[in-house]
Coordinates of C-alpha atoms in Angstrom, one line a residue:
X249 CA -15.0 9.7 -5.3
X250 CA -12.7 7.8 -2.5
X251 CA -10.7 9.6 -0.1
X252 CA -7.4 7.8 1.0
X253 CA -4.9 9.3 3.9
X254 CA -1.8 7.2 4.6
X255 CA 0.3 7.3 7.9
X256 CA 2.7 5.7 9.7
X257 CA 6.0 6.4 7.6
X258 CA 9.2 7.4 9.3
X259 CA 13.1 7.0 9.7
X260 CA 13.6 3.4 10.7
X261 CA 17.3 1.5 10.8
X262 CA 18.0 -1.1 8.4
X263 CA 16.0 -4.6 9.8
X264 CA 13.6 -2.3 12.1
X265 CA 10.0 -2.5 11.2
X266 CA 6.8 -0.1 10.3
X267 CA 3.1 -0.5 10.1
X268 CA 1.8 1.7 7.1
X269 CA -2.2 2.5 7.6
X270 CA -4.5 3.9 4.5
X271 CA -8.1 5.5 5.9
X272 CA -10.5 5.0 2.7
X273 CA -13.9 7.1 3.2
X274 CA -16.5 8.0 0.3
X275 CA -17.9 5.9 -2.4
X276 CA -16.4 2.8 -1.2
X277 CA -18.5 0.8 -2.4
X278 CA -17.5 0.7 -6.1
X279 CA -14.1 -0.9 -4.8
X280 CA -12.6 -4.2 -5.7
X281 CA -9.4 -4.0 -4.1
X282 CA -7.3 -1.8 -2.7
X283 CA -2.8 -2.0 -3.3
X284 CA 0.2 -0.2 -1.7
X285 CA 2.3 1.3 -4.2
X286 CA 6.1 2.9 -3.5
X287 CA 7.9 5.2 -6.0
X288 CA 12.0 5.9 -4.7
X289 CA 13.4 9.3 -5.9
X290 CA 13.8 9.1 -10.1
X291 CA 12.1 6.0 -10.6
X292 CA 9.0 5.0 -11.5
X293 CA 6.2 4.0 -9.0
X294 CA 6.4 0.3 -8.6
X295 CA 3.7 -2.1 -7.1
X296 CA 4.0 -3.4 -3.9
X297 CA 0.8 -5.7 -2.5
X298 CA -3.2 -5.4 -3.0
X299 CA -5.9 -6.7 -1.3
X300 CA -9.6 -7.9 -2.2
X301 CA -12.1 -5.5 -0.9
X302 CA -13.0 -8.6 1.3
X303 CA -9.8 -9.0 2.2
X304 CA -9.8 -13.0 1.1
X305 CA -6.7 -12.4 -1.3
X306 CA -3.4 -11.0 -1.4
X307 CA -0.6 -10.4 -4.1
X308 CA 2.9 -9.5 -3.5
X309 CA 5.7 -8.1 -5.3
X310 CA 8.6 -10.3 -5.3
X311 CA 10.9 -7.9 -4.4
X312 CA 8.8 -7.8 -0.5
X313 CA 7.1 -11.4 -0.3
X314 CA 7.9 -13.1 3.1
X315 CA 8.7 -9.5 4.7
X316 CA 5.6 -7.3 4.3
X317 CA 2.1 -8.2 5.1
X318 CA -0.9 -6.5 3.7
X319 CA -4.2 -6.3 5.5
X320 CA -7.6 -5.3 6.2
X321 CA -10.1 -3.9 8.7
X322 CA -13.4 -4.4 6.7
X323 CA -15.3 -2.6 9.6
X324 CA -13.1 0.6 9.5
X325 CA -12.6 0.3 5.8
X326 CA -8.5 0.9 6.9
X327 CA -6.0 -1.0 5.2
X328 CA -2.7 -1.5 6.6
X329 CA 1.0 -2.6 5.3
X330 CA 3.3 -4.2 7.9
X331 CA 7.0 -3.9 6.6
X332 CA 9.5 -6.4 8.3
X333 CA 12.9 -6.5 8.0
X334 CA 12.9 -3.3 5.9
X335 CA 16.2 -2.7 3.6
X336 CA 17.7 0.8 2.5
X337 CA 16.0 0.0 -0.9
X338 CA 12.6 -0.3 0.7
X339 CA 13.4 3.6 1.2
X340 CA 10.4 5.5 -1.1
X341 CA 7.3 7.5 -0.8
X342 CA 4.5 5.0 -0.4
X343 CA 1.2 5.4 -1.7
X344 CA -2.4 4.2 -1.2
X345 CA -4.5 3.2 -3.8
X346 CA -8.1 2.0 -4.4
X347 CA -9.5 -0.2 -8.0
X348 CA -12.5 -0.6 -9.4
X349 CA -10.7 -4.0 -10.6
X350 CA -10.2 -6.6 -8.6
X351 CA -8.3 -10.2 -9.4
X352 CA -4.7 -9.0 -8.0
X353 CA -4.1 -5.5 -10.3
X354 CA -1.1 -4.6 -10.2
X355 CA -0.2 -2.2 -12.5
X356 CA -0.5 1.4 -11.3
X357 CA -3.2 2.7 -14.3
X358 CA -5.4 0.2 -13.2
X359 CA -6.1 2.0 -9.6
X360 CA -8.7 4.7 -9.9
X361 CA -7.6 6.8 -6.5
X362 CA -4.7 7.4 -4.7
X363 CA -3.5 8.9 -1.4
X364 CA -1.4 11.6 -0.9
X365 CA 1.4 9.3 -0.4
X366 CA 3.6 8.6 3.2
X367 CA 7.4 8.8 3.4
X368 CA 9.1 5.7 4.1
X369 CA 13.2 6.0 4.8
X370 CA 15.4 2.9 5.9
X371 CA 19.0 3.8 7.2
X372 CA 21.8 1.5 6.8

């Protein structure tokens, strides 16, 4: 089993910026990579960046490339998601999650464990 606790949501005005932080602990070591998901109220929970385990490779949603920047402390085993220039669409409940898979997953069945999730809310 891996344990994942996000923080770091909050309010934040339209073009303001927040630093999302996942805390994985437990059987670490059968992870590949670890992604930030985000799921806004009636939709579906959409992908927004993963990381190698290593932290050598990052993929990115279109919808967030160029503003948010996913990263890793490999000592800590923390990863963190800096959101720039956040929109009021960007507004959603953002999750942690951890894959046995690694080569850039990023579709949501593919993670094994997830966080308990950390809201995220961007006024215009």
């Amino acid at each position: 089993q891996v344990q994942l606790v996000e923080s770091g949501g909050g309010l934040v005005q339209a073009g303001g910026s927040l630093r999302l932080s996942c805390a994985a602990s437990g059987r670490t070591l059968s992870t590949n990579a670890m992604g930030w998901f985000r799921q806004a109220p009636g939709k579906g929970r959409e992908f927004v960046a993963t990381i190698s385990w290593g932290g050598d490779s990052t993929y990115y949603a279109e919808s967030v490339k160029g503003r948010f920047t996913i990263s890793k402390n490999s000592a800590k085993n923390w990863v963190y998601l800096q959101m720039n220039s956040l929109k009021p669409e960007d507004t959603a409940v953002y999750y942690c999650a951890a894959t046995r898979f690694g080569g850039g997953a990023t579709s949501a069945p593919a993670y094994d464990y997830w966080g308990q999730g950390t809201q995220v809310t961007v006024s215009s």
